[in-house]
PDB file of C-alpha atoms in Angstrom:
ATOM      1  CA  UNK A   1       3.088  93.454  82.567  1.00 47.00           C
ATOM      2  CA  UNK A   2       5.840  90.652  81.761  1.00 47.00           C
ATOM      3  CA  UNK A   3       7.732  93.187  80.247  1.00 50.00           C
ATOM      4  CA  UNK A   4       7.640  95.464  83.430  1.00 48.00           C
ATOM      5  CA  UNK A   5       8.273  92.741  86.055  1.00 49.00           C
ATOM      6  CA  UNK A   6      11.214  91.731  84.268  1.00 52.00           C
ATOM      7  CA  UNK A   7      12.752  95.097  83.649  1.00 51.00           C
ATOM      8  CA  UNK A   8      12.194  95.512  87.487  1.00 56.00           C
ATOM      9  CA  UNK A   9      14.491  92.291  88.619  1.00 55.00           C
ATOM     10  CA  UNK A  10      17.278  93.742  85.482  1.00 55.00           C
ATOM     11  CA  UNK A  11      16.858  97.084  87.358  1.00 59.00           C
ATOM     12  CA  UNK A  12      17.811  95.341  90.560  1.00 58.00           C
ATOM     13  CA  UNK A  13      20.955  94.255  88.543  1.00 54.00           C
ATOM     14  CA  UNK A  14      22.358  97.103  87.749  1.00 55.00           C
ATOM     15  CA  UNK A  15      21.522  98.549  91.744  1.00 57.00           C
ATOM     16  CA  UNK A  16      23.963  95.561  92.594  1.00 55.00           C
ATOM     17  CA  UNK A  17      26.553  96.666  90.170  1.00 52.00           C
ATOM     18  CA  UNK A  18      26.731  99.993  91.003  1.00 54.00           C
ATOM     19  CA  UNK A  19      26.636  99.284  94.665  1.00 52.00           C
ATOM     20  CA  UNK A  20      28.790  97.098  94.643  1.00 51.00           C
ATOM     21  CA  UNK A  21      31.605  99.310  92.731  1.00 48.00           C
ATOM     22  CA  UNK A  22      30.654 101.985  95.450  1.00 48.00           C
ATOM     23  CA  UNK A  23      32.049  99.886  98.600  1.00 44.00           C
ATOM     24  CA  UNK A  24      35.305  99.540  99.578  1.00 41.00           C
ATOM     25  CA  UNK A  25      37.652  96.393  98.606  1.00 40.00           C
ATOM     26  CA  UNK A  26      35.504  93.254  99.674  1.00 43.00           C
ATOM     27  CA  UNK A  27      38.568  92.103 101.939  1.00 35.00           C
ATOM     28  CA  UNK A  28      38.160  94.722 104.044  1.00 47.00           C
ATOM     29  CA  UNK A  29      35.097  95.621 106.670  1.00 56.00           C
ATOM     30  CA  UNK A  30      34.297  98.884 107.153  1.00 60.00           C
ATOM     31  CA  UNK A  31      32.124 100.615 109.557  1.00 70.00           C
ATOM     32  CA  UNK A  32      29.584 102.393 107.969  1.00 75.00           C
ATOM     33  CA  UNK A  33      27.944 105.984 108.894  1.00 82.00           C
ATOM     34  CA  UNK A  34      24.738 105.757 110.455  1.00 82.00           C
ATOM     35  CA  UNK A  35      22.164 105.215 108.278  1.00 79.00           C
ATOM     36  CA  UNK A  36      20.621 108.745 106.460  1.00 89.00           C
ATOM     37  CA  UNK A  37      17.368 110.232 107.453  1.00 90.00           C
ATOM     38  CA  UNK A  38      15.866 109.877 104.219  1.00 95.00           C
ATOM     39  CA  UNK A  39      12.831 112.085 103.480  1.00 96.00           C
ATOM     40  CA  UNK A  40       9.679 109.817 103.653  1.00 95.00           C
ATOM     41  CA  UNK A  41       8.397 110.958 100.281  1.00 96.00           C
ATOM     42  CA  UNK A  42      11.852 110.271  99.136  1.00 95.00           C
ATOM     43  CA  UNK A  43      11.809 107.009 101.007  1.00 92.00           C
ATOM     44  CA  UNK A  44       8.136 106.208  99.382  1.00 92.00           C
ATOM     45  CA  UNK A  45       9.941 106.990  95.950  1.00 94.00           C
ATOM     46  CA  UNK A  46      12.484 104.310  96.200  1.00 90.00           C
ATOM     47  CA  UNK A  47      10.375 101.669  97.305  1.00 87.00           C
ATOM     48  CA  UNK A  48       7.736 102.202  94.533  1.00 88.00           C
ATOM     49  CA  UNK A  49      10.464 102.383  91.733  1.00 86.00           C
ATOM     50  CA  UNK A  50      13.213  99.581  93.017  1.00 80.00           C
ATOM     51  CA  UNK A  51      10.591  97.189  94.333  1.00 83.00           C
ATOM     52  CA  UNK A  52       7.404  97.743  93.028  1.00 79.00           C
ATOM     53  CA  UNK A  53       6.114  99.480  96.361  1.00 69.00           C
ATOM     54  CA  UNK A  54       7.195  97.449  99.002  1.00 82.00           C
ATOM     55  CA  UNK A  55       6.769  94.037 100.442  1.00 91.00           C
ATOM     56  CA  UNK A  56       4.156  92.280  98.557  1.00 91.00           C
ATOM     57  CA  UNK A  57       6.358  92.819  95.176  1.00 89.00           C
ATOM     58  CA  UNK A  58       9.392  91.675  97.053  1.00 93.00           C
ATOM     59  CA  UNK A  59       7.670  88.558  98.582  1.00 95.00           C
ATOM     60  CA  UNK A  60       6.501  87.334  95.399  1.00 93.00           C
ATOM     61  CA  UNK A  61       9.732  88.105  92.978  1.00 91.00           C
ATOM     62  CA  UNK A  62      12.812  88.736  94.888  1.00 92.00           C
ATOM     63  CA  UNK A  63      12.534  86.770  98.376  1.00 96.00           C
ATOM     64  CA  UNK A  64      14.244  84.096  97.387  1.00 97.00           C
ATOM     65  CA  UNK A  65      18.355  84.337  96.063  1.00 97.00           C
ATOM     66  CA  UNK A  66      18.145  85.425  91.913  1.00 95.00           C
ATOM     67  CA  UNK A  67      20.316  85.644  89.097  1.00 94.00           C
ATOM     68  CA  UNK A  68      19.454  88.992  87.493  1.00 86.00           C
ATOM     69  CA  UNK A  69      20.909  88.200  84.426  1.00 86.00           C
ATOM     70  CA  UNK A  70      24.252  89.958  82.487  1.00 83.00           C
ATOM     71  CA  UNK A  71      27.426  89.761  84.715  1.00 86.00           C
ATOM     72  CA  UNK A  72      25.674  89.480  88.084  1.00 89.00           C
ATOM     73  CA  UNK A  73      26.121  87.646  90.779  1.00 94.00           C
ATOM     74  CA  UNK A  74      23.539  85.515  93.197  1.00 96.00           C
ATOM     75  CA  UNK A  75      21.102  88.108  94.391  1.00 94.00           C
ATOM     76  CA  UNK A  76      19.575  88.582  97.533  1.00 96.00           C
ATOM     77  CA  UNK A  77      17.360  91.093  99.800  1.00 95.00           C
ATOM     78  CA  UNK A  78      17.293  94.466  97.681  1.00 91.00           C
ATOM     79  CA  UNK A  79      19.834  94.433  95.351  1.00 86.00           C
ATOM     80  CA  UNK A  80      22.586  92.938  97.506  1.00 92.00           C
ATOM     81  CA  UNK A  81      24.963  90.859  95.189  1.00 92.00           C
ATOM     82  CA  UNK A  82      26.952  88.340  96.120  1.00 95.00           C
ATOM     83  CA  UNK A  83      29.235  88.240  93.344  1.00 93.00           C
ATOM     84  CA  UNK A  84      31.050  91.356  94.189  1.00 88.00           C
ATOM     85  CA  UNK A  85      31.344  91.045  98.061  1.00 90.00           C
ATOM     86  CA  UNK A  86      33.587  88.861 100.344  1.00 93.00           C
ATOM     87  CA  UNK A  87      32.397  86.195 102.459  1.00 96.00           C
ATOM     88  CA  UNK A  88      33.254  88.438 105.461  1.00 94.00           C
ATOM     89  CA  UNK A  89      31.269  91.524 103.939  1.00 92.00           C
ATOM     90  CA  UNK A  90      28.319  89.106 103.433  1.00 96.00           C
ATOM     91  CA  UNK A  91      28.072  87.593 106.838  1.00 96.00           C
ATOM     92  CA  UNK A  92      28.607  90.933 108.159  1.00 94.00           C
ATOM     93  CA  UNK A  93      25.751  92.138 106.486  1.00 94.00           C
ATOM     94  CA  UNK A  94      23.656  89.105 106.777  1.00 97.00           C
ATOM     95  CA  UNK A  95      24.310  88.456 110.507  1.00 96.00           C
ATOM     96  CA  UNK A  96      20.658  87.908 111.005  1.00 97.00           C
ATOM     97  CA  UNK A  97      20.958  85.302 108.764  1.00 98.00           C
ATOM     98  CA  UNK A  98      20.727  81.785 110.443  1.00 97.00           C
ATOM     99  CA  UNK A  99      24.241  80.491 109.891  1.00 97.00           C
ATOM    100  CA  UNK A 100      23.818  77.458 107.291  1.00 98.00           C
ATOM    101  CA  UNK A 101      22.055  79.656 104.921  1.00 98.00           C
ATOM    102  CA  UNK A 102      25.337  82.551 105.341  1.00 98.00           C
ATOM    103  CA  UNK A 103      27.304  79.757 104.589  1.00 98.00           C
ATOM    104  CA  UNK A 104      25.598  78.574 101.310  1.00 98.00           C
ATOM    105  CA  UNK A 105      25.293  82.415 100.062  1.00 98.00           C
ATOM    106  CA  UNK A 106      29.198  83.186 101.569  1.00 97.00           C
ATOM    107  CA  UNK A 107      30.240  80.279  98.865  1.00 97.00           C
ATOM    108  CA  UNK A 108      28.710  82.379  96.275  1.00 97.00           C
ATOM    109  CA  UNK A 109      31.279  85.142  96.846  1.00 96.00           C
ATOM    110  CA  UNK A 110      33.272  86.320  93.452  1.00 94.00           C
ATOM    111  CA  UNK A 111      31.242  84.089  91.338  1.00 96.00           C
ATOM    112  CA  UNK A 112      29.199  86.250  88.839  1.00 93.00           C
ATOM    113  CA  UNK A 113      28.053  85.688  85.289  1.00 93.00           C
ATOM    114  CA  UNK A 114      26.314  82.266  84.148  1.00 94.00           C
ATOM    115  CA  UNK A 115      28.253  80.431  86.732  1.00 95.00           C
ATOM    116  CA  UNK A 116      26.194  82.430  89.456  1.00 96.00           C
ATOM    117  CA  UNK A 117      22.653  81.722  87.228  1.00 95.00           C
ATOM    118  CA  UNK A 118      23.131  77.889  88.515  1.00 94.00           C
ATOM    119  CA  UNK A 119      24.311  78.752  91.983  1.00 97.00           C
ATOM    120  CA  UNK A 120      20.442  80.720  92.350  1.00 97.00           C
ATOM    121  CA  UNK A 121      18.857  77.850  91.358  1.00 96.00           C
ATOM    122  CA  UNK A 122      20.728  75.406  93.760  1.00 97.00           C
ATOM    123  CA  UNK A 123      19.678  78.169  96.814  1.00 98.00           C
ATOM    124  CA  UNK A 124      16.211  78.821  95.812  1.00 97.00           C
ATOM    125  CA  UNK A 125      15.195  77.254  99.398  1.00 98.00           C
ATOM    126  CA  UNK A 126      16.526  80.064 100.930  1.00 98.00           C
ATOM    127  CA  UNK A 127      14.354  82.733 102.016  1.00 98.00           C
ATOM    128  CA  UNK A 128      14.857  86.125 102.770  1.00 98.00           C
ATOM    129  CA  UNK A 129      11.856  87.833 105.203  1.00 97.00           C
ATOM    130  CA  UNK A 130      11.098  91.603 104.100  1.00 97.00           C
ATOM    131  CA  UNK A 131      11.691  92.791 107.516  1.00 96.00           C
ATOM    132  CA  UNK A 132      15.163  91.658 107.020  1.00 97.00           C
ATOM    133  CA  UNK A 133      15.558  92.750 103.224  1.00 96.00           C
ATOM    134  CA  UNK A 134      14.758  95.989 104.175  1.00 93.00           C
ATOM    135  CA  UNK A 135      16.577  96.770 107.105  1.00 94.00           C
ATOM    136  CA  UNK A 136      19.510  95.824 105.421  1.00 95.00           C
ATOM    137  CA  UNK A 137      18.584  97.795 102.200  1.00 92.00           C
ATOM    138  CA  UNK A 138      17.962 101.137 104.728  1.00 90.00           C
ATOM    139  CA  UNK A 139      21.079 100.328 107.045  1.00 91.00           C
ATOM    140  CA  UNK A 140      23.651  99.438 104.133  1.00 91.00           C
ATOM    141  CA  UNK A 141      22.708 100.143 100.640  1.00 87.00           C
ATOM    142  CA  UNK A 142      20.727 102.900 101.097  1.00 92.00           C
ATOM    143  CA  UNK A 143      23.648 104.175 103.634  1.00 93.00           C
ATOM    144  CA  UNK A 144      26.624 103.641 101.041  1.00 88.00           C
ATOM    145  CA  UNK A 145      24.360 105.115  98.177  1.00 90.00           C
ATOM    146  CA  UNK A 146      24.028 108.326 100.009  1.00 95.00           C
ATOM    147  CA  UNK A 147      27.681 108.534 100.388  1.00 94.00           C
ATOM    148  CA  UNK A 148      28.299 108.037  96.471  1.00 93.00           C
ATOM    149  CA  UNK A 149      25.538 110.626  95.991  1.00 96.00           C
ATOM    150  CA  UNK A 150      27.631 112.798  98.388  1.00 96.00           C
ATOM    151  CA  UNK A 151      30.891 112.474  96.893  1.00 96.00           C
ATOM    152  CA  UNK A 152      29.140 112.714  93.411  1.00 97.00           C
ATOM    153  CA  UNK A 153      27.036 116.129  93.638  1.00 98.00           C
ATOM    154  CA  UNK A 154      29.433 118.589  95.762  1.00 98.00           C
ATOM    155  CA  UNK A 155      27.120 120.973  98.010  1.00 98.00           C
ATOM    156  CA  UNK A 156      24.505 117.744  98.478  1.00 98.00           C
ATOM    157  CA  UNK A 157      24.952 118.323 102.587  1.00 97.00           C
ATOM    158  CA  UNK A 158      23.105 121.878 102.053  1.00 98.00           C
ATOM    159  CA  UNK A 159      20.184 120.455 100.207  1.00 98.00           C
ATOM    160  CA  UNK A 160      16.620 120.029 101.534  1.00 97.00           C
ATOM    161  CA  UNK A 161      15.683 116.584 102.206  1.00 97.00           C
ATOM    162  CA  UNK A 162      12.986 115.851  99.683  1.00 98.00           C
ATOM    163  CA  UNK A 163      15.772 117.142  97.333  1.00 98.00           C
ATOM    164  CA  UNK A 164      18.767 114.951  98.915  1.00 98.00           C
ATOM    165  CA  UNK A 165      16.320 112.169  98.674  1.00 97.00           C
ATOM    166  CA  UNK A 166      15.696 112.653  94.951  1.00 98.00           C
ATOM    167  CA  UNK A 167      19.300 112.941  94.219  1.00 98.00           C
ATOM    168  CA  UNK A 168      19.968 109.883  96.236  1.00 96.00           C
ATOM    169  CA  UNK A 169      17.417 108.054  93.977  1.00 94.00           C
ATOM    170  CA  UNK A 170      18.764 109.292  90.620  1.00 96.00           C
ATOM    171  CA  UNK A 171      21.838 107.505  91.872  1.00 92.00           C
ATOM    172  CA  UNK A 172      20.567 103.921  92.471  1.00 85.00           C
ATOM    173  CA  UNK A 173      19.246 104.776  89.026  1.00 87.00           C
ATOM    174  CA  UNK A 174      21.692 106.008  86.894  1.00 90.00           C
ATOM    175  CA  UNK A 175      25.210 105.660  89.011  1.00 88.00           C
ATOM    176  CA  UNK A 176      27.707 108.517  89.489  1.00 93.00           C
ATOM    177  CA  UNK A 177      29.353 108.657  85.968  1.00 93.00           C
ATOM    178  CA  UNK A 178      30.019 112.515  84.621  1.00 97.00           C
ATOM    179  CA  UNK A 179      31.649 110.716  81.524  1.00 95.00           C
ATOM    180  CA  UNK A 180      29.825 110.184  77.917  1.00 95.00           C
ATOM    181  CA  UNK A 181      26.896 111.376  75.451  1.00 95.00           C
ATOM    182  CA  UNK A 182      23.926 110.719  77.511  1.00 94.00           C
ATOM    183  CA  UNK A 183      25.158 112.586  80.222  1.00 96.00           C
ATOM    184  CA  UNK A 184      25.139 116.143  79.935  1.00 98.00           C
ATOM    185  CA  UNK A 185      21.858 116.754  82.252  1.00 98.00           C
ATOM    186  CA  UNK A 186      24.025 115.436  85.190  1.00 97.00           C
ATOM    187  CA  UNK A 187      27.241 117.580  84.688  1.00 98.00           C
ATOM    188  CA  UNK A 188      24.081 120.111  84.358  1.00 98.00           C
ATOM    189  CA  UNK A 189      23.075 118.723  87.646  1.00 98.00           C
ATOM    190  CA  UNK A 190      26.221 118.407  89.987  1.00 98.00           C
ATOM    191  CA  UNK A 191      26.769 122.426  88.619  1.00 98.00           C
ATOM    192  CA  UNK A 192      23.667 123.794  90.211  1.00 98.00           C
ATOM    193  CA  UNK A 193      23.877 121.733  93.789  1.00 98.00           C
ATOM    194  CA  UNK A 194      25.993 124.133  95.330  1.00 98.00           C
ATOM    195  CA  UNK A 195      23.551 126.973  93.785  1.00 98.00           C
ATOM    196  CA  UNK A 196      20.785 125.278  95.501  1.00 98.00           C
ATOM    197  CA  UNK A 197      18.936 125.992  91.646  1.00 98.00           C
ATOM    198  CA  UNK A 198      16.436 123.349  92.906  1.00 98.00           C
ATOM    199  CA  UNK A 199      14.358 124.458  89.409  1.00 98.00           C
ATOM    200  CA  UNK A 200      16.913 124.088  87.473  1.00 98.00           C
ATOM    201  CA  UNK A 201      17.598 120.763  89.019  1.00 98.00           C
ATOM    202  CA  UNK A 202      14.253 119.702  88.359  1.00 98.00           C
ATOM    203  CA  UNK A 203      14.250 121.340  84.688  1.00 98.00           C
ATOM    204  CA  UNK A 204      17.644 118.929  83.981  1.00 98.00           C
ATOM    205  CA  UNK A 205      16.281 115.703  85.494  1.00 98.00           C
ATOM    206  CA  UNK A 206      13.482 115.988  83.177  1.00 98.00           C
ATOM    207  CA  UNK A 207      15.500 117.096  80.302  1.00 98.00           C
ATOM    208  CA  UNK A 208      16.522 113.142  80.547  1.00 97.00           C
ATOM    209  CA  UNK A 209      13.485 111.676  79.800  1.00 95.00           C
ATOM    210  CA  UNK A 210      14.520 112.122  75.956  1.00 93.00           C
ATOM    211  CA  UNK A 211      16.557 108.815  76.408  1.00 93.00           C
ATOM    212  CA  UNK A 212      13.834 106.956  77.185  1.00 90.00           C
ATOM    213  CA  UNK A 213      10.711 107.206  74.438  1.00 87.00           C
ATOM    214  CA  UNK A 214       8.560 105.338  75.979  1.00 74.00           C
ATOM    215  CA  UNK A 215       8.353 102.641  73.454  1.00 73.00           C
ATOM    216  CA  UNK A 216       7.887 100.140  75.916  1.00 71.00           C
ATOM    217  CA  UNK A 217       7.176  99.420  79.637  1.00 72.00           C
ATOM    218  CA  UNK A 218      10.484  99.703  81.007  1.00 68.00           C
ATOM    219  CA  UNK A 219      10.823 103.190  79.268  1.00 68.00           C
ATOM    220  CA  UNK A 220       7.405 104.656  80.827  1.00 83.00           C
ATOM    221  CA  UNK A 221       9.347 103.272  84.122  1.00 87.00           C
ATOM    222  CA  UNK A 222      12.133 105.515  83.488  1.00 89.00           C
ATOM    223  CA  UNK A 223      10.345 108.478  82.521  1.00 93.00           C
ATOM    224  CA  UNK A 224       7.658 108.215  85.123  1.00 94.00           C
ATOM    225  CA  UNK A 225      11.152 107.976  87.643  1.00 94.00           C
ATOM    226  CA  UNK A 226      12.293 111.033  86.372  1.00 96.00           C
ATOM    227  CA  UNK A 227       9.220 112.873  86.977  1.00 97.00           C
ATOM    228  CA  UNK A 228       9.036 111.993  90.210  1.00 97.00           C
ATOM    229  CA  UNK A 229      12.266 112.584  90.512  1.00 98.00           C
ATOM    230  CA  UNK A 230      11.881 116.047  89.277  1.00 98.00           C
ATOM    231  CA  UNK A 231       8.549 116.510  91.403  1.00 98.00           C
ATOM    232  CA  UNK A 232      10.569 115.642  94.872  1.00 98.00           C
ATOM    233  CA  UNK A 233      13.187 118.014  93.581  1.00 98.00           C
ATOM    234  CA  UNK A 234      10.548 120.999  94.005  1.00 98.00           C
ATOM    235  CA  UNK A 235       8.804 119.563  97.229  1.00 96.00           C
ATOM    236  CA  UNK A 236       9.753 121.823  99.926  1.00 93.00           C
TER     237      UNK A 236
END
């Protein structure tokens, strides 16, 4: 169970790095689309895999500002880091924030690495609610992810929801890369969106579980992701 709980928070990581590679220059605000209408069962999907099902998981692990590890930054809400977004993108963003604690988390901004490990610890009095973790993880990262996902798979816009939705969480997953060994199944992937080929879709996603043998926890994680994955694909 140690295992799994911390392969969750190192999944979190990597959500941060990709999302924050996604976004546009930190300098700069810019006004997002409104938020997607993600498919609930797609919606129940992402929960389940990048917090452990919802509030009680988040309350317990990830309420507070972490240090995920590698070459993030602080780490707050769902997956929001710090490290790779401006003061102005994180008070933005944070707005609901009571001002003393944006200011603490806003001098966090561009610090990532082991420097950022000791900046958690110093702001572990800081508490962010659910409510608030996930209306920002809806409103901004879920909303910037669809928009990679978009730009990543050409004919996406035509898709059914529950298949958009799966897509979407392949993304948070695995990023947009086309590039490299263990990524043939997506080139498979992005070929038969426009087709609509929502088997074939499905049949691809679970062609990945190969990289994952399910020696350990986090690698049942990953293959039980792609089968839902895969199952979503083929819900009408």
């Amino acid at each position: 169970m140690r295992n799994l709980l911390s392969f969750r928070v190192l999944r979190l990581a990597a959500l941060a790095l990709i999302w924050a590679y996604s976004r546009p220059a930190a300098a700069q605000l810019v006004q997002l689309p409104p938020a997607p209408a993600v498919s609930p069962a797609g919606r129940k999907l992402l929960l389940d895999f990048e917090v452990g099902g919802g509030e009680r998981y988040y309350m317990r692990l990830l309420a507070r500002p972490t240090w995920p590890g590698f070459s993030s930054g602080v780490t707050i809400g769902i997956g929001w880091d710090c490290g790779y977004n401006s003061a102005a993108v994180l008070r933005s963003d944070w707005r609901a924030l009571e001002k003393s604690h944006q200011d603490r988390l806003a001098s966090t901004a561009g610090i990532t690495g082991r420097s950022a490990k000791h900046r958690a610890a110093a702001l572990r009095d800081i508490l962010v609610q659910w409510q608030l973790a996930e209306t920002v993880f809806n409103e901004v990262t879920v909303t910037r992810f669809w928009q990679l996902t978009r730009r990543t798979y050409p004919g996406f816009d035509d898709l059914r929801p529950n298949a958009q939705a799966a897509l979407l969480s392949l993304t948070f997953n695995r990023g947009s890369s086309m590039s490299g060994p263990r990524r043939p199944e997506m080139r498979e992937v992005r070929a038969l969106v426009p087709r609509k080929d929502y088997a074939g879709i499905a049949r691809q996603i679970r062609a990945m579980k190969h990289y994952w043998p399910a020696r350990a926890d986090s690698d049942r994680d990953l293959t039980d992701r792609r089968e839902a994955e895969a199952k979503l694909i083929e819900l009408p």
